[in-house]
XYZ file of C-alpha atoms in Angstrom:
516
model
C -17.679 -31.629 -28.890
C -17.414 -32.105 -25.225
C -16.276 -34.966 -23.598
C -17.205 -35.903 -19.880
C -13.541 -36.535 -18.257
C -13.709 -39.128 -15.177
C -10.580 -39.728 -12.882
C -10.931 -42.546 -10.371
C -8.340 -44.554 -8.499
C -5.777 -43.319 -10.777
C -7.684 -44.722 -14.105
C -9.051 -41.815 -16.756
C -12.244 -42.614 -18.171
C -13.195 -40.011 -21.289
C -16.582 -40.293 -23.229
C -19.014 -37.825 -25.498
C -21.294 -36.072 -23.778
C -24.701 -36.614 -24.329
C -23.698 -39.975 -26.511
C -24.797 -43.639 -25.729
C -20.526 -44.520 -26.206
C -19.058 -46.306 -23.389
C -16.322 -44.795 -21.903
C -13.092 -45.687 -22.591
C -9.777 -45.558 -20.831
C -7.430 -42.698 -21.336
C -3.981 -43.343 -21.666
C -2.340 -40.290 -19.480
C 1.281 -39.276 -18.461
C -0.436 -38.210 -14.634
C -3.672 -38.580 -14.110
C -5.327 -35.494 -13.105
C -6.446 -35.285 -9.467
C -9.852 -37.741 -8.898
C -12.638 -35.774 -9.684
C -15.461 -35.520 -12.661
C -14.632 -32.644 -15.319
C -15.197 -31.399 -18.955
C -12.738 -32.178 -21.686
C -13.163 -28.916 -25.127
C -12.653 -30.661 -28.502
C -13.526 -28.618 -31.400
C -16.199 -30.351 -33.136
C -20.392 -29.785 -31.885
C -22.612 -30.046 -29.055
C -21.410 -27.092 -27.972
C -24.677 -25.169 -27.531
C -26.191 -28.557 -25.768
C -23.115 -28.432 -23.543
C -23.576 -25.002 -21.969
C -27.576 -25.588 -21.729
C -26.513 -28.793 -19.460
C -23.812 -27.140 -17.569
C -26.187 -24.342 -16.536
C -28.566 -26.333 -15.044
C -27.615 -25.016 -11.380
C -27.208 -22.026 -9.344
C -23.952 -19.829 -10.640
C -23.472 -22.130 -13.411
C -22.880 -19.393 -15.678
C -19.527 -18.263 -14.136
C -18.141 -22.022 -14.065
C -19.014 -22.380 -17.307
C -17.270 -19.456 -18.467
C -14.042 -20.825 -16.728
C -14.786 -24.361 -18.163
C -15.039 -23.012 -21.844
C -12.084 -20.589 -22.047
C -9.766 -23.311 -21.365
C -7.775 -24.013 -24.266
C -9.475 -26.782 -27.121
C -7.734 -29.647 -26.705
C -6.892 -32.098 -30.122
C -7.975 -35.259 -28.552
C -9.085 -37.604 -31.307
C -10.926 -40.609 -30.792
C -8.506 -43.717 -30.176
C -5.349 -41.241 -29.092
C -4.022 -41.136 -26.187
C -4.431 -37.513 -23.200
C -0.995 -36.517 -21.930
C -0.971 -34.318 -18.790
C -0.303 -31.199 -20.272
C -3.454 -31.337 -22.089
C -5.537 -31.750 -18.739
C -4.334 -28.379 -17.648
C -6.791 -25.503 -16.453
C -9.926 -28.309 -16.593
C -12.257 -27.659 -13.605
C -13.776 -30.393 -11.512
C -17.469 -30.272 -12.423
C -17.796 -32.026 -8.805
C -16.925 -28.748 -7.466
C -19.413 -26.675 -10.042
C -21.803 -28.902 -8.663
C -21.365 -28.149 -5.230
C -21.924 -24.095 -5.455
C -25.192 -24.794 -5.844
C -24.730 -25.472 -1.885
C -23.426 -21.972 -1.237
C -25.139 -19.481 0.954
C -26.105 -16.765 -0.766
C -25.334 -13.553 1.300
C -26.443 -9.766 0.845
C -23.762 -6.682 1.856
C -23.797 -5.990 5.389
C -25.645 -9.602 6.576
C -24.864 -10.956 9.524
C -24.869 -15.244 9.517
C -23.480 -17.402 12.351
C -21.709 -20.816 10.944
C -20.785 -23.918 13.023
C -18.255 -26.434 12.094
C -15.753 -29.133 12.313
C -11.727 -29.620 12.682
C -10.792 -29.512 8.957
C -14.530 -28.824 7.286
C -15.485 -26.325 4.742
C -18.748 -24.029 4.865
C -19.102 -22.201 1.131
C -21.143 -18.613 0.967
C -21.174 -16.243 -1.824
C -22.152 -12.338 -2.245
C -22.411 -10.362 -5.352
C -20.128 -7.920 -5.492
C -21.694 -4.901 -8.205
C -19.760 -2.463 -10.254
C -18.307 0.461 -8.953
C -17.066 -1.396 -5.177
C -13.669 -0.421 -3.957
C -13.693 -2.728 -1.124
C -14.915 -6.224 -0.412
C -15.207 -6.744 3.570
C -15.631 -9.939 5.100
C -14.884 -10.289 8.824
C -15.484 -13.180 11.861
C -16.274 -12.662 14.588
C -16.424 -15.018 17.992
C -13.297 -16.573 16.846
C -9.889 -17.258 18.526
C -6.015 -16.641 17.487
C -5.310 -19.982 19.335
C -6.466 -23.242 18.282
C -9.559 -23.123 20.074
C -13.104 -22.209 18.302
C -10.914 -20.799 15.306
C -11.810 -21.091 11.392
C -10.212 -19.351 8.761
C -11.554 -17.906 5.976
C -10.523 -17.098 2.185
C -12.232 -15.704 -0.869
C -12.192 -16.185 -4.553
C -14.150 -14.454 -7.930
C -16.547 -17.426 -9.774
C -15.333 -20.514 -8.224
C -14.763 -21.700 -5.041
C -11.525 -21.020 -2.730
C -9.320 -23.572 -1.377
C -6.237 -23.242 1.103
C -4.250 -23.039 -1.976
C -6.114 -21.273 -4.207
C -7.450 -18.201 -3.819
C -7.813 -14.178 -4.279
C -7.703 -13.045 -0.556
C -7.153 -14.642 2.824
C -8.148 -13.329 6.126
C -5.907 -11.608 8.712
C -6.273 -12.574 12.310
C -6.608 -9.929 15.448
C -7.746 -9.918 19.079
C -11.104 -9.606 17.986
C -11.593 -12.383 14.877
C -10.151 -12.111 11.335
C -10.879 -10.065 8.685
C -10.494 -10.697 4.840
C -10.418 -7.599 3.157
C -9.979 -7.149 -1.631
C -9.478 -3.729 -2.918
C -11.107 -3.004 -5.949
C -12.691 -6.200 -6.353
C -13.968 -7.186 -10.027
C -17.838 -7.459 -10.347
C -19.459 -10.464 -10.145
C -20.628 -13.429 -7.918
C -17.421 -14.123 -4.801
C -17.185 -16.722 -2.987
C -16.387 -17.570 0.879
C -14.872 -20.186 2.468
C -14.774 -20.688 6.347
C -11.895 -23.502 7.060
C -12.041 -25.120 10.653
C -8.680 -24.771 11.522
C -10.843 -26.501 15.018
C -14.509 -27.073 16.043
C -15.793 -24.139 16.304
C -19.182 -22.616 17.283
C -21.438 -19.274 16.629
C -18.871 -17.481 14.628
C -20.687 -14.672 13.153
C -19.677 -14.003 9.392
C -20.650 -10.194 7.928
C -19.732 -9.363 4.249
C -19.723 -5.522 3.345
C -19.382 -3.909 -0.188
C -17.743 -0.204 0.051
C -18.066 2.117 -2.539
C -15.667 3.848 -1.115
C -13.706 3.659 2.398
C -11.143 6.821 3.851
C -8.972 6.127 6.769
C -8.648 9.648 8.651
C -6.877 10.618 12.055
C -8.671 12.558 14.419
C -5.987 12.972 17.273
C -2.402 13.185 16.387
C 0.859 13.501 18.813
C 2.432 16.624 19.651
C 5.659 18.030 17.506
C 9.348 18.763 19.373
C 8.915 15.791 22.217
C 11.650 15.120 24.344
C 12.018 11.146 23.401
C 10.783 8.543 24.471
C 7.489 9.019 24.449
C 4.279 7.296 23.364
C 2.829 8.353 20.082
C -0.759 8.338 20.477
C -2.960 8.472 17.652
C -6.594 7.982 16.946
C -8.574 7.844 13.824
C -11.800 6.575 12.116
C -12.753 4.520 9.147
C -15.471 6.651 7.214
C -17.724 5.135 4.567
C -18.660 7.049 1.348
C -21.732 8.716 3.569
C -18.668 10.409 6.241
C -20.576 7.456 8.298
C -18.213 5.372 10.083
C -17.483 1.783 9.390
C -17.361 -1.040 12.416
C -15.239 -4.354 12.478
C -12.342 -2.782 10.395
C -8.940 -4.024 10.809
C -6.512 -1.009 9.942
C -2.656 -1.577 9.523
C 0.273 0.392 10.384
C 3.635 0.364 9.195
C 5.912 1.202 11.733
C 8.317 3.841 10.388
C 11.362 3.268 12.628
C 11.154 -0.295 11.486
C 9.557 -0.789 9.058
C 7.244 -3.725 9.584
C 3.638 -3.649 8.803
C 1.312 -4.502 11.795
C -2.073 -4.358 12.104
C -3.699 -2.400 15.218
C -4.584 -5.006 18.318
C -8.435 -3.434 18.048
C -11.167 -3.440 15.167
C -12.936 -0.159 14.603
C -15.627 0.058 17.267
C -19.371 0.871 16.536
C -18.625 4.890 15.531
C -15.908 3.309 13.218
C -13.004 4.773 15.562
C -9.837 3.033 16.420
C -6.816 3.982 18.119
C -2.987 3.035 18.777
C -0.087 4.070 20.289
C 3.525 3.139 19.899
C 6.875 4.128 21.611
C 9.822 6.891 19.889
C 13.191 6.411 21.396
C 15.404 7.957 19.444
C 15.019 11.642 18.054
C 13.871 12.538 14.339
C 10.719 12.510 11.679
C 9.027 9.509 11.771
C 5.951 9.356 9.225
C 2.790 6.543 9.818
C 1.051 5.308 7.444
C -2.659 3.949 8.336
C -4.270 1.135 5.484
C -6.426 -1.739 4.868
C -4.265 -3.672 2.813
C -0.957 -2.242 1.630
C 1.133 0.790 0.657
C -0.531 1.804 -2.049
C -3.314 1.020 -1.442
C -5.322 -0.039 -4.515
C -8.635 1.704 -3.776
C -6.621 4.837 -1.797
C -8.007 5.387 1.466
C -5.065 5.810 3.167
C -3.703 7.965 5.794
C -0.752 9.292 7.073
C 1.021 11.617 9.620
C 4.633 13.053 10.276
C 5.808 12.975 13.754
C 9.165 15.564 14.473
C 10.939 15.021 17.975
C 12.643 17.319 20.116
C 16.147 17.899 18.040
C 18.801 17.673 20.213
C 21.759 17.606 17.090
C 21.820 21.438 16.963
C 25.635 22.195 17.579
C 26.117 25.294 19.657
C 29.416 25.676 18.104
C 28.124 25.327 14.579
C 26.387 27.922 11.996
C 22.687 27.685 13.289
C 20.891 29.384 16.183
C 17.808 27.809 15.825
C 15.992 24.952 14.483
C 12.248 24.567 13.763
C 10.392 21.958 12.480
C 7.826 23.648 10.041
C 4.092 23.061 8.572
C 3.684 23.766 4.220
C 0.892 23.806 2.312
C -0.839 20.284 1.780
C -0.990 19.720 -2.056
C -3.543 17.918 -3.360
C -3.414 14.575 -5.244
C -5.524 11.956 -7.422
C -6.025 8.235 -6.727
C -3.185 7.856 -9.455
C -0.561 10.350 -7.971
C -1.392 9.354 -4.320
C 0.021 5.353 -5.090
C 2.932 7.074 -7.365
C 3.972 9.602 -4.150
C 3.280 6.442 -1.452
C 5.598 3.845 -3.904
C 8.293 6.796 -4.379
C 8.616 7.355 -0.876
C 8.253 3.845 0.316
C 10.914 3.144 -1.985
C 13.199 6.338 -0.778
C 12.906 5.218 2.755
C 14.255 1.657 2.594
C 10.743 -0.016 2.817
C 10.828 -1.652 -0.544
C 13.185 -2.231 -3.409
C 12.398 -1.355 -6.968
C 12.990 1.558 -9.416
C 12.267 4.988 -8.669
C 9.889 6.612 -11.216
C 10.903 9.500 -12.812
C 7.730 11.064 -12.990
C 7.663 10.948 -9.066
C 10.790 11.838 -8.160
C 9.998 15.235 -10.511
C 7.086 15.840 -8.386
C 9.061 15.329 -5.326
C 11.288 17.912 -5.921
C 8.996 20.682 -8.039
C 6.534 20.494 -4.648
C 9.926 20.622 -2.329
C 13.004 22.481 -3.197
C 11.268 24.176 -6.268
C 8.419 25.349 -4.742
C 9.247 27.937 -1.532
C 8.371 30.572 -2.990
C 4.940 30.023 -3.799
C 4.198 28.718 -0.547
C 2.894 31.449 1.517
C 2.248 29.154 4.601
C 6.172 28.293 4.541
C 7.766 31.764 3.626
C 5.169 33.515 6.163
C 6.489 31.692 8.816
C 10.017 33.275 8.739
C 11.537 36.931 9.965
C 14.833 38.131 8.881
C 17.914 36.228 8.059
C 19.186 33.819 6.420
C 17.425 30.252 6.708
C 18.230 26.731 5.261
C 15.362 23.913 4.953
C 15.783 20.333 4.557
C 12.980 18.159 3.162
C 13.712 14.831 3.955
C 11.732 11.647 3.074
C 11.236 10.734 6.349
C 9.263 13.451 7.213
C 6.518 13.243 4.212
C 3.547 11.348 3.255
C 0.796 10.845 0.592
C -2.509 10.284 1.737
C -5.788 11.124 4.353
C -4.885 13.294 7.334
C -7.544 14.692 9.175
C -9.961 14.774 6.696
C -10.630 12.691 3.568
C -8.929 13.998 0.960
C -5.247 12.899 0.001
C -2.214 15.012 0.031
C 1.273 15.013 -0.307
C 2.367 16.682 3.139
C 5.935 17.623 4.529
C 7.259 18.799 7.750
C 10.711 20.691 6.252
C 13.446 21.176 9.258
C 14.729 25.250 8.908
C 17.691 26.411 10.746
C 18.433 29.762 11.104
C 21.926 30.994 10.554
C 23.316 33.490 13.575
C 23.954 36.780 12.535
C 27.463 36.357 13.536
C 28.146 33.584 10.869
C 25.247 35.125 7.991
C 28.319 36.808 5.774
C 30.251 33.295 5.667
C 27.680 31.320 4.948
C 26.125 33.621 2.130
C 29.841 33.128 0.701
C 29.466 29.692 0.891
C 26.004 29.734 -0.111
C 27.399 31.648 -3.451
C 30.245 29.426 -4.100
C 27.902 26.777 -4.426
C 25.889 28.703 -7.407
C 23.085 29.424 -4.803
C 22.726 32.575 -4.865
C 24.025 35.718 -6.787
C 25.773 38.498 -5.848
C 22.545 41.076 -5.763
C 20.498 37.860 -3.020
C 23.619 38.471 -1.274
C 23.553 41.607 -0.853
C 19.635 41.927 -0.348
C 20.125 39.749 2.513
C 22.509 41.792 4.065
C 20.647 44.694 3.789
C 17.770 43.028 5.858
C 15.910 40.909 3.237
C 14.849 37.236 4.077
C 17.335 34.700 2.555
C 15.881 30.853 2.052
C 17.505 27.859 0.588
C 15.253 25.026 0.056
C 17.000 21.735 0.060
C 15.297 18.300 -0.650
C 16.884 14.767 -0.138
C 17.259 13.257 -3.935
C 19.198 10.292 -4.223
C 21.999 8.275 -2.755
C 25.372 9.288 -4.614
C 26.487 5.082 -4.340
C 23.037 3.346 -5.277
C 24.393 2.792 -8.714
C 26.921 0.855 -7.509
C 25.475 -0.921 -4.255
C 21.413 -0.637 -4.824
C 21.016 1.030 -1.853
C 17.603 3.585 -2.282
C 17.308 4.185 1.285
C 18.151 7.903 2.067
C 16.086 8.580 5.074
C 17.868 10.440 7.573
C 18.144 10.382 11.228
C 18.132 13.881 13.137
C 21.765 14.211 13.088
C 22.097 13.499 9.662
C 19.672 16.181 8.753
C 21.599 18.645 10.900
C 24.637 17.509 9.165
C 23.270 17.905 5.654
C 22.690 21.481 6.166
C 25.519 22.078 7.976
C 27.877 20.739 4.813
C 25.880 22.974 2.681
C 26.524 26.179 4.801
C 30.235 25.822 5.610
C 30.493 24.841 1.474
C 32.076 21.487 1.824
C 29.452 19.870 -0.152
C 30.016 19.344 -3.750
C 28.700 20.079 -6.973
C 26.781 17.379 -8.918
C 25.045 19.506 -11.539
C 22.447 21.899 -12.566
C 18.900 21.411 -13.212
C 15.991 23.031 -14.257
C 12.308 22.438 -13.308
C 9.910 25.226 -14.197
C 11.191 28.083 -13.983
C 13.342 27.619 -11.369
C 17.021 26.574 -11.286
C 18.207 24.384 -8.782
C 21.527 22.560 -7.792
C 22.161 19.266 -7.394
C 24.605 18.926 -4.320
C 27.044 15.703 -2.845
C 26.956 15.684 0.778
C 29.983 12.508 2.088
C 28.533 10.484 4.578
C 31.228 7.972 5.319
C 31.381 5.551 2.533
C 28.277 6.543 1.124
C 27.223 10.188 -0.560
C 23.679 11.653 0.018
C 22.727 13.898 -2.982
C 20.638 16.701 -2.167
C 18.876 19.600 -4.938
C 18.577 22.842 -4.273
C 17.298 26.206 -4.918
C 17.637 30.000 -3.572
C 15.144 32.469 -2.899
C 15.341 35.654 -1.426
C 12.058 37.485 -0.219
């Protein structure tokens, strides 16, 4: 049966529910903290115990909670220890959602309060939502009119306890769950001071896309400002206001959100400084990369290269556009983690599965890109696909890709015969490419960044590359000092897997040939 659990002044009082027994005094390693709850023991009642427990407003979602904590064997006469208390829910607090204010999607309310008080709302949240939205505004980053707010599925948040916290900008604070589970959530605004006429919306989202509609220029002499702009769409194209959107910065790495909330069309727009020459890729999310419920965006910015050596094998340099290819919710999060991962951003294992598709849609896949191989004229070229300069999600429309901006060098004429020795030392390319090429044919080798030849020593992932490095990286490969690692196969295409020394570390590269 159940038994009504009462903690007072450090005494626990236990008795049957719905008996005439006194209560009697529990003998407990720690009393639990004060508060009224409900003690499972296996016996009966239990129909009469749920009937009583529902007798309020969102009862049925406490009383879930209440009944799937484990039975407890208390007998009558023996003592509770602590352990035995765990996962109990005050039924003070049960009580008190009856109090919360019930709000629809998109409702507006404005909530006063105190230093240190706590205003409760709730909002169904129905199957099928990708995002939960609830945002303040009227409030202040200093302590001055400010409240906080948190969120929490069936019971009530506290500053300790919850599912999702808000995240504070120029404009008020935003809480934002991906993919949040169906059912009744509940708010909490926490005065963090007095504060007055806060306004408090909370959105559903079937579905939300991030997409850029102004992006900066390619081959800028740094610095220079990269200016972007973009909108938050809803699942009608329509856009969404009072959105906080994050960026991670790539040259860093840390995650920021932009100073603004989307405006009343949904649009929003940043800008942020490049001082030193290369790809940098920018990622645009609600929450994090990946992004549970996708909706992500992401662009490739390629500076003015200044690393081409006069001296050296190439002639020219270009950073190039391929063919977008197309992914699911499920490959999109793979593609963001591998590359996250591959850039230094995070630490964790690569998935082989990912790093595959890296390199089948990169070094394996030139020549069935027409919008890559149309781009060149005769002679011999070289492509590097690094890590820094791709990304998985939204560009400037809603639908997510995996995208790459390759950097091809071309090899002077003067220098083509050497380097297609090189190129066949290396296992390459055969004798009949070579000759093709000489005879006028268009030579390509498509190289992608794999792995670092020392991470299973030191750990290190990261094998993003600055735009020296990238020019360097070909360069090995052309004059033939890089090494061979092995041979691999995906498809039908064979590739090589390549050791290029970079000081104490090695950079392994794959490759393939293709002549058109």
């Amino acid at each position: 049966m159940k038994y009504l659990i009462a903690s007072v002044n450090l005494v626990v009082l236990a008795a049957p529910l719905f008996s005439m027994e006194p209560p009697r005094v529990l003998d407990v390693s720690e009393p639990p903290p004060a508060g009224i709850y409900i003690l499972d023991l296996p016996q009966e009642d239990f129909d009469r115990a749920i009937l009583s427990s529902s007798q309020f407003p969102g009862a049925d979602e406490i009383v879930n909670a209440l009944f799937e904590a484990p039975a407890e064997q208390v007998q009558a006469g023996q003592p509770v220890v602590k352990e035995e208390l765990a996962g109990i829910m005050p039924l003070a607090q049960a009580f008190a959602m009856a109090d919360a204010i019930s709000l629809y999607s998109g409702q507006t309310v404005f909530a006063n309060g105190t230093a240190g008080s706590c205003r409760y709302y709730s909002i169904d949240v129905p199957v099928g939502t990708s995002r939960l939205v609830a945002g303040l505004a009227g409030t202040s980053m200093v302590l001055e009119n400010n409240c906080d707010i948190f969120a929490k599925l069936a019971v009530f948040p506290t500053e300790s306890s919850y599912n999702a916290n808000g995240l504070e900008s120029l404009k008020g604070e935003v809480l934002t769950v991906s993919n949040p589970a169906p059912g009744t959530w509940y708010l909490m605004l926490r005065g963090t001071s007095d504060y007055r006429d806060v306004a408090l919306t909370a959105t559903c989202y079937r579905s939300t896309d991030i997409i850029l509609t102004k992006v900066p220029a390619n081959d800028q002499e740094v610095p220079f400002k990269a200016e972007f702009e973009g909108r938050v769409l809803d699942w009608e194209s329509k856009g969404v206001t009072g959105i906080t959107v994050r960026m991670r910065d790539p040259m860093t790495g840390t995650i920021s959100s932009i100073n603004a909330s989307t405006d009343a069309d949904g649009s929003f727009s940043c800008s942020v400084p490049i001082d030193m020459e290369g790809e940098y890729t920018f990622d645009f999310f609600f929450t994090g990369i990946p992004d549970a419920a996708g909706g992500t965006a992401c662009h490739t910015v390629a500076t003015l290269n200044g690393a081409l050596d006069p001296n050296g094998p190439f002639d020219l340099y270009a950073y190039l556009d391929t063919t977008p290819v197309p992914l699911d919710a499920a490959d999109t999060a793979g593609m963001q983690e591998f590359l996250s991962i591959r850039n230094g951003w995070e630490s964790d294992k690569i998935n082989p599965a990912y790093e595959e598709m890296w390199i089948s849609r990169t070094a394996a896949s030139i020549s069935a890109d027409a919008k890559l191989s149309g781009q060149f004229e005769e002679g011999l070229y070289l492509l590097l696909y690094g890590v820094e300069g791709a990304g998985a999600g939204n560009g400037m429309n809603a639908r997510p890709v995996l995208s790459t901006t390759p950097l091809a060098v071309h090899v002077s004429p003067e220098r083509k015969k050497a380097v297609l020795d090189n190129l066949a030392s290396l296992g390459l390319l055969g004798e009949s490419a070579k000759s093709a090429v000489m005879a006028g044919n268009i030579g390509i080798i498509a190289v992608a960044a794999l792995e670092s030849g020392t991470e299973s020593s030191d750990r290190d992932m990261d094998i993003a590359l600055s735009a020296a490095d990238q020019m360097d990286v070909l360069a090995s490969i052309a004059d033939g000092s890089a090494g061979h690692v092995e041979s691999r196969k995906v498809g039908n295409v064979n590739l090589k897997v390549l050791s290029i020394p970079f000081g104490p570390r090695k950079l392994n590269v794959i490759a393939s040939g293709f002549v058109k």
